[in-house]
N, CA and C of each residue as an Amber inpcrd file, in Angstrom:
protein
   366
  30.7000000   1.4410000 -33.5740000  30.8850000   0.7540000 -32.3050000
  29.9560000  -0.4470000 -32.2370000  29.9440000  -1.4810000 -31.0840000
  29.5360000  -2.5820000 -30.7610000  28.0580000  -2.1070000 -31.1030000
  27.6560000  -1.3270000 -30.4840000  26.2570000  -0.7260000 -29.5310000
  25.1340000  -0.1960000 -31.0670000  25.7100000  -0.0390000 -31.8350000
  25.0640000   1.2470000 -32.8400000  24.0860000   0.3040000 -33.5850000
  24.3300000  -0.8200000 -33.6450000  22.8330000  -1.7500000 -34.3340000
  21.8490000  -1.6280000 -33.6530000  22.0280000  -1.3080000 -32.1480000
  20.7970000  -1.1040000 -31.0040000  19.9770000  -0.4060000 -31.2710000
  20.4960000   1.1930000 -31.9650000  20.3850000   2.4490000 -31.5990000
  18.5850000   2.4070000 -31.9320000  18.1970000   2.6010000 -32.7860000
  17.1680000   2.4500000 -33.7290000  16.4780000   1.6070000 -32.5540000
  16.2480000   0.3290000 -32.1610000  15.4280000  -0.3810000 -31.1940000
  15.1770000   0.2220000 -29.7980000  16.2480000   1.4680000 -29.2910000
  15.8880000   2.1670000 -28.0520000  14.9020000   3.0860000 -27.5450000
  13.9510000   2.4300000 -26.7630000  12.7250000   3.2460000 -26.7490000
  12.7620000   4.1800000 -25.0950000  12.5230000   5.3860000 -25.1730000
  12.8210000   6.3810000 -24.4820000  11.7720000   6.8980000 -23.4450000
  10.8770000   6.3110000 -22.3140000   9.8830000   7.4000000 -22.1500000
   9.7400000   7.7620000 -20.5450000   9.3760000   8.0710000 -20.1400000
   9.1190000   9.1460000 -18.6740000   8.2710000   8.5530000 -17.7090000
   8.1130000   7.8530000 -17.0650000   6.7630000   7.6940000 -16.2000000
   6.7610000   8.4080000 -15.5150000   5.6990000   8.9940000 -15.4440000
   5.0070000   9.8600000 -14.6340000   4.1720000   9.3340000 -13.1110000
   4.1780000  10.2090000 -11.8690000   3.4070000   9.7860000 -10.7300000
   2.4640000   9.1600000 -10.8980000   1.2870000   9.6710000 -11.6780000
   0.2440000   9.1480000 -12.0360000  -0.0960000   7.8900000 -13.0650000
   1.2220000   7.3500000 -12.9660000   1.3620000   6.2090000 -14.2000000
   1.3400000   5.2520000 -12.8310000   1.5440000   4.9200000 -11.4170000
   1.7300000   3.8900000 -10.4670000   0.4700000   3.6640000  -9.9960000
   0.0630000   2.4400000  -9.5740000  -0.8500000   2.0690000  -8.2320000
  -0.1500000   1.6570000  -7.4070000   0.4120000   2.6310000  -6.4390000
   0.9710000   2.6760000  -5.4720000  -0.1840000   1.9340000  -4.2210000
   0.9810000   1.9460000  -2.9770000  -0.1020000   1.7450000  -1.7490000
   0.8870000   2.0750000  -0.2170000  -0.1540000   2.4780000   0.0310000
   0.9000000   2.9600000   1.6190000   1.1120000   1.7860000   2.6430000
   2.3940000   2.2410000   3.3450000   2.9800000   0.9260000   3.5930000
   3.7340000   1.8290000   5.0610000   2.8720000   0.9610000   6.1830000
   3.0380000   1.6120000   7.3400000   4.1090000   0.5840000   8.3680000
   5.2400000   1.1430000   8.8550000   5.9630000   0.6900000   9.7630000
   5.7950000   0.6100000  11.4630000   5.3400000  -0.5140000  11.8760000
   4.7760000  -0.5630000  13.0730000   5.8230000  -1.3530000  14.0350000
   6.0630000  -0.3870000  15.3790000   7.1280000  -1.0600000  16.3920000
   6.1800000  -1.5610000  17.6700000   6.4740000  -2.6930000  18.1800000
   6.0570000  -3.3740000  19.6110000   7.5470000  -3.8220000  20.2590000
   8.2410000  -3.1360000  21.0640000   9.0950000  -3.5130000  22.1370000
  10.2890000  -3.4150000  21.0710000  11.3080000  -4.4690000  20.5270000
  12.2090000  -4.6240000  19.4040000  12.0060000  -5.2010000  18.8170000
  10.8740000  -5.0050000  18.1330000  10.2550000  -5.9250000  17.0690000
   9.6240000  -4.7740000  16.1030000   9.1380000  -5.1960000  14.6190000
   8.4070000  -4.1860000  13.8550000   7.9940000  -5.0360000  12.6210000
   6.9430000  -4.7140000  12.3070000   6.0240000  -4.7130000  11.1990000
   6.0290000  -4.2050000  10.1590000   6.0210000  -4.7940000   8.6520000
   5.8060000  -4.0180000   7.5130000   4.2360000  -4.0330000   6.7950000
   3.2570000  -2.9160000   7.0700000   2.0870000  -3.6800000   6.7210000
   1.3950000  -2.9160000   5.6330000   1.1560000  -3.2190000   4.3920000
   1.0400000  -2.4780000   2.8740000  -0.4200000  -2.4940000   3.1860000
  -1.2540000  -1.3020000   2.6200000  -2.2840000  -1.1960000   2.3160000
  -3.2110000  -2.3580000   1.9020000  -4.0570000  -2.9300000   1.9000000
  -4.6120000  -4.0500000   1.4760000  -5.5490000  -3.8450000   0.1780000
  -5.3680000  -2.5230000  -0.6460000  -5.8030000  -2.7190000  -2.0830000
  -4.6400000  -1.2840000  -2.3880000  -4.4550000  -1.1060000  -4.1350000
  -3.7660000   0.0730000  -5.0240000  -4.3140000   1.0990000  -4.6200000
  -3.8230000   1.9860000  -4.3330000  -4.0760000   3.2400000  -4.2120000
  -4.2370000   3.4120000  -2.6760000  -4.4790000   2.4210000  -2.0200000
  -4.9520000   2.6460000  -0.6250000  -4.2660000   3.6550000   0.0880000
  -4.7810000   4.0100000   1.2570000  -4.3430000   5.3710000   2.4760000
  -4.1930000   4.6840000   3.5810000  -5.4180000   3.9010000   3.9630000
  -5.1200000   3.1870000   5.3450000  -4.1340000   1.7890000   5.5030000
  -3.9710000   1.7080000   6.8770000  -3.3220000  -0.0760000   7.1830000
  -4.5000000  -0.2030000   8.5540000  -3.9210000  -1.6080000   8.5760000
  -4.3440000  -2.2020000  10.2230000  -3.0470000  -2.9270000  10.6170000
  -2.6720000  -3.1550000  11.7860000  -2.0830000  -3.7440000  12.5380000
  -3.0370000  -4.5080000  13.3410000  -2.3580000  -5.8570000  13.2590000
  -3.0290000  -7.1300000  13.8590000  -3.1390000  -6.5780000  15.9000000
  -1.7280000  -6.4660000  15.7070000  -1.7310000  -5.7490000  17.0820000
  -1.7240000  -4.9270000  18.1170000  -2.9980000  -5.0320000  18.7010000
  -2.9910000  -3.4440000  19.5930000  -1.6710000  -3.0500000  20.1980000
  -1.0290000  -3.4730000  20.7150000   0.2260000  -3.0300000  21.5800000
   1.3710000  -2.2260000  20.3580000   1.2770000  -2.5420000  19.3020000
   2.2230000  -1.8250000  18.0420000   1.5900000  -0.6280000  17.8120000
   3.3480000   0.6470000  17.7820000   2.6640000   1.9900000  17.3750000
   3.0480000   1.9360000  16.0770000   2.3170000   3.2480000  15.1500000
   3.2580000   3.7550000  13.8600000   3.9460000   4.1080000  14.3310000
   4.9610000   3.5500000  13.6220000   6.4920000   4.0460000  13.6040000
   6.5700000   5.5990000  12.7790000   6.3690000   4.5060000  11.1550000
   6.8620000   5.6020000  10.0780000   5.8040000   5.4570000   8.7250000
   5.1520000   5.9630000   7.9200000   4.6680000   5.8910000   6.6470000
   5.3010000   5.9630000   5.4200000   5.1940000   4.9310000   4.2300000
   5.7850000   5.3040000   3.2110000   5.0330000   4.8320000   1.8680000
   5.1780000   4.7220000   0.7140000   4.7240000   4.2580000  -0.5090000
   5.0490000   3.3940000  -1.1060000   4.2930000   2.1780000  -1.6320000
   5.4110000   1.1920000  -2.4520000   5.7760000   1.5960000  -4.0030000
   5.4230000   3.3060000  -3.9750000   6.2940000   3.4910000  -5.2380000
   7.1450000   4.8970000  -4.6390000   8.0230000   5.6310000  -6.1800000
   8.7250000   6.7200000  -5.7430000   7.6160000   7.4760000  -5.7260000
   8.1730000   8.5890000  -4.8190000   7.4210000   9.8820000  -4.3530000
   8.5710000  11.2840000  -4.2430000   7.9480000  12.0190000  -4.6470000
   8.4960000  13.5730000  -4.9130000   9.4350000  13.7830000  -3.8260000
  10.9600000  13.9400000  -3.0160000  11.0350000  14.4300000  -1.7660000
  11.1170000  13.6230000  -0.9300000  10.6320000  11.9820000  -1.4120000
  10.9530000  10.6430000  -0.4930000  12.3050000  10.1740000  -0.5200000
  12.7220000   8.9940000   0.2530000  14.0300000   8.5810000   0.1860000
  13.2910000   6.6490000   0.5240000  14.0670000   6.2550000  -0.4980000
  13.6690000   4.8220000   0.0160000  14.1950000   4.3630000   1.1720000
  13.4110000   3.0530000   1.6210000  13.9550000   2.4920000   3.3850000
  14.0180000   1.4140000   2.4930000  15.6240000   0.6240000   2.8590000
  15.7880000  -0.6060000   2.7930000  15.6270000  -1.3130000   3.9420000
  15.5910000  -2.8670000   3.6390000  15.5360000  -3.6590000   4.5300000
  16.8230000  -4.8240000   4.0930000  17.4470000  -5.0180000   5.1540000
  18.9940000  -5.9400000   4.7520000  18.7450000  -6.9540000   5.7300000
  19.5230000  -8.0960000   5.5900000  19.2120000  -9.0340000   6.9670000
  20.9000000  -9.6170000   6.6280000  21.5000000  -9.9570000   7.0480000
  22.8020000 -10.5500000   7.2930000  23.0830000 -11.4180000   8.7140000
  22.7720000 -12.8060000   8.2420000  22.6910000 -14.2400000   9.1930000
  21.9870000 -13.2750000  10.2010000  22.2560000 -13.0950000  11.2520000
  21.2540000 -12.9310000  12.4550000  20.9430000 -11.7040000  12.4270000
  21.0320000 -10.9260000  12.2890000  21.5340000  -9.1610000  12.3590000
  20.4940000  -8.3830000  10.8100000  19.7550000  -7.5610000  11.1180000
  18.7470000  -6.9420000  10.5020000  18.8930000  -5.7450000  10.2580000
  18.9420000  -5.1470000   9.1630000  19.0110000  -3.4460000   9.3480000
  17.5660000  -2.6960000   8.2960000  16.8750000  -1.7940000   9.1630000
  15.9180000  -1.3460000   8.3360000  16.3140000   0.2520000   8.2020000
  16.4260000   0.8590000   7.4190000  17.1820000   2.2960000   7.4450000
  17.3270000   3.0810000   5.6620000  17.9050000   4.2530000   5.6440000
  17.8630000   4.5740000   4.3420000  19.2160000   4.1810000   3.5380000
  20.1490000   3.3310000   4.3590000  21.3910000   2.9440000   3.9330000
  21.5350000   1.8240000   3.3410000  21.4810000   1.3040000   2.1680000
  21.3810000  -0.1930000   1.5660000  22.7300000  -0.9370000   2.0240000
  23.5340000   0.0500000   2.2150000  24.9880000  -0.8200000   2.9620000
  25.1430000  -0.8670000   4.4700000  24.3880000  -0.4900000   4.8460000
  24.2320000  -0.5280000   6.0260000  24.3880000  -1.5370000   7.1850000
  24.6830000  -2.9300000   6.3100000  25.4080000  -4.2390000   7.6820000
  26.6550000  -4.3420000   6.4220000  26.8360000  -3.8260000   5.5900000
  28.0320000  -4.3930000   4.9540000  29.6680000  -3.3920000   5.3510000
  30.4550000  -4.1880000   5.1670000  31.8270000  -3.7540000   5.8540000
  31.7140000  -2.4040000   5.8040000  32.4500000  -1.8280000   6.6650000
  33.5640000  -0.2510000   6.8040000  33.4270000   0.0530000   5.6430000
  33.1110000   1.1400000   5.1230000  34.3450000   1.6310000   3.5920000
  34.6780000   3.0540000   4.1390000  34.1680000   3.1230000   5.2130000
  34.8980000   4.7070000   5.3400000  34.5600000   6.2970000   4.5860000
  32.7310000   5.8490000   4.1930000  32.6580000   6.8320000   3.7340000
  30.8930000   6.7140000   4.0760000  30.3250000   7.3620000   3.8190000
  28.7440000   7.4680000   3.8770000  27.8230000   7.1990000   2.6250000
  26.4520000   6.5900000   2.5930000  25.7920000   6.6600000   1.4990000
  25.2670000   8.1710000   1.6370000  24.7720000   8.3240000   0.1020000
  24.8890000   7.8940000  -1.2180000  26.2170000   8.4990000  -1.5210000
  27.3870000   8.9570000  -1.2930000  28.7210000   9.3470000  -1.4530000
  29.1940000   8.4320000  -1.3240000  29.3410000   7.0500000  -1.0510000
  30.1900000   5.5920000  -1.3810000  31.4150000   5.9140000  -0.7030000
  32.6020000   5.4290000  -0.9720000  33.8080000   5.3560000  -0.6670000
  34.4150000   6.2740000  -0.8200000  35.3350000   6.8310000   0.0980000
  36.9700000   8.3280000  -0.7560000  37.9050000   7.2210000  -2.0260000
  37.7900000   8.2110000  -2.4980000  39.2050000   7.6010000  -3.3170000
  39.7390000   6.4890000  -2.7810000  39.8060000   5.6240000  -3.7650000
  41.2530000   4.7120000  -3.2890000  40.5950000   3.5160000  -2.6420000
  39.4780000   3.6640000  -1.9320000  38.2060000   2.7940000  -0.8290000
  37.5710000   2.0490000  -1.7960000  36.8430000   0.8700000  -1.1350000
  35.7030000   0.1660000  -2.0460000  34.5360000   0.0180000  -0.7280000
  33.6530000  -0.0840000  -1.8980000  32.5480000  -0.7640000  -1.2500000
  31.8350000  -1.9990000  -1.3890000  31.9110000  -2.5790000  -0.9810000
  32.2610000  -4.3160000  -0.6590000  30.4640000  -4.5400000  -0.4830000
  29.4330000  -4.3070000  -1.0210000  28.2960000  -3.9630000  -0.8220000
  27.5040000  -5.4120000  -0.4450000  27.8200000  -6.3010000  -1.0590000
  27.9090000  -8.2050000  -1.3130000  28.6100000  -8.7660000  -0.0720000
  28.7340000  -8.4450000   0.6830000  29.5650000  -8.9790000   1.6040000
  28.8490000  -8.3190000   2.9970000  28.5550000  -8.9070000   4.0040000
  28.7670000  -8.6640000   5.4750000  29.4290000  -8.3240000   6.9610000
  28.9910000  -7.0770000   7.4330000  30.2610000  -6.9330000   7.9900000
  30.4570000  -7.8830000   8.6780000  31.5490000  -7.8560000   9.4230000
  31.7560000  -9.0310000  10.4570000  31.3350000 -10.5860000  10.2450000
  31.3240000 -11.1720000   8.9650000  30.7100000 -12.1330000   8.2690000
  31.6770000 -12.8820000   8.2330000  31.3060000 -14.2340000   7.6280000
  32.3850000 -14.9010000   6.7110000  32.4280000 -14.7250000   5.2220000
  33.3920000 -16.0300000   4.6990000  33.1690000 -14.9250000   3.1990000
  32.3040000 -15.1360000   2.5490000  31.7440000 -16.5540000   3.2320000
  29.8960000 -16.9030000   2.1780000  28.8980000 -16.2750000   2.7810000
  29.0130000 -14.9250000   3.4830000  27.4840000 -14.5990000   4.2100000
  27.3000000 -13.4790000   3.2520000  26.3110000 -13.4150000   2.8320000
  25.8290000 -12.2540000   1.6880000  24.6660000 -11.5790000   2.3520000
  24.6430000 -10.0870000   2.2180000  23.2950000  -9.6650000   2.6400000
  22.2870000 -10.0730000   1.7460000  20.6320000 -10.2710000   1.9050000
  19.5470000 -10.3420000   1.5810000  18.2730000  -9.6020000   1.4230000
């Protein structure tokens, strides 16, 4: 096959938890507004928020974690979505993440709902 000159050059290995310098990365809400604010060194535990009036929202890691689920962040022209759904402003498909589309459905993931056809999420 095409592929089999590769074979020999494919290198295979595992990272492990302890292979990241991660840093915690705290989600802070004031009214309808929110904050993304990362630890200010690797490994860190704490944040600050500039502003007293903002609560924690939510805590997370800027690497994977055992039992975590990543939060995306999407923006489509005016319209923002922060959530565990990466399709989450993009069209209907009629089905839920991470299960994608039923049969027969697409998921149009590049595209915006209610968009035109040059608005791409970001």
């Amino acid at each position: 096959s095409i592929g089999d000159e590769l074979v020999e050059n494919v290198y295979v290995d595992k990272i492990q938890e302890v292979d990241y310098d991660g840093r915690r990365i705290d989600l802070y809400t004031s009214g309808g507004n929110f904050v993304a604010v990362p630890s200010s060194y690797a490994k860190g535990r704490s944040t600050e928020c500039a502003s007293s009036s903002a609560s924690l929202a939510c805590s997370g890691s800027s690497v994977p974690r055992p039992n975590a689920a990543a939060l995306f962040y999407v923006t489509c022209g005016e319209r923002t979505h922060v959530g565990f759904d990466p399709y989450g402003l993009a069209p209907d498909f009629e089905g839920d993440f991470p299960g994608h589309a039923p049969p027969g459905g697409t998921v149009r993931a590049y595209a915006c709902r209610d968009g035109d056809a040059s608005s791409r999420p970001t």
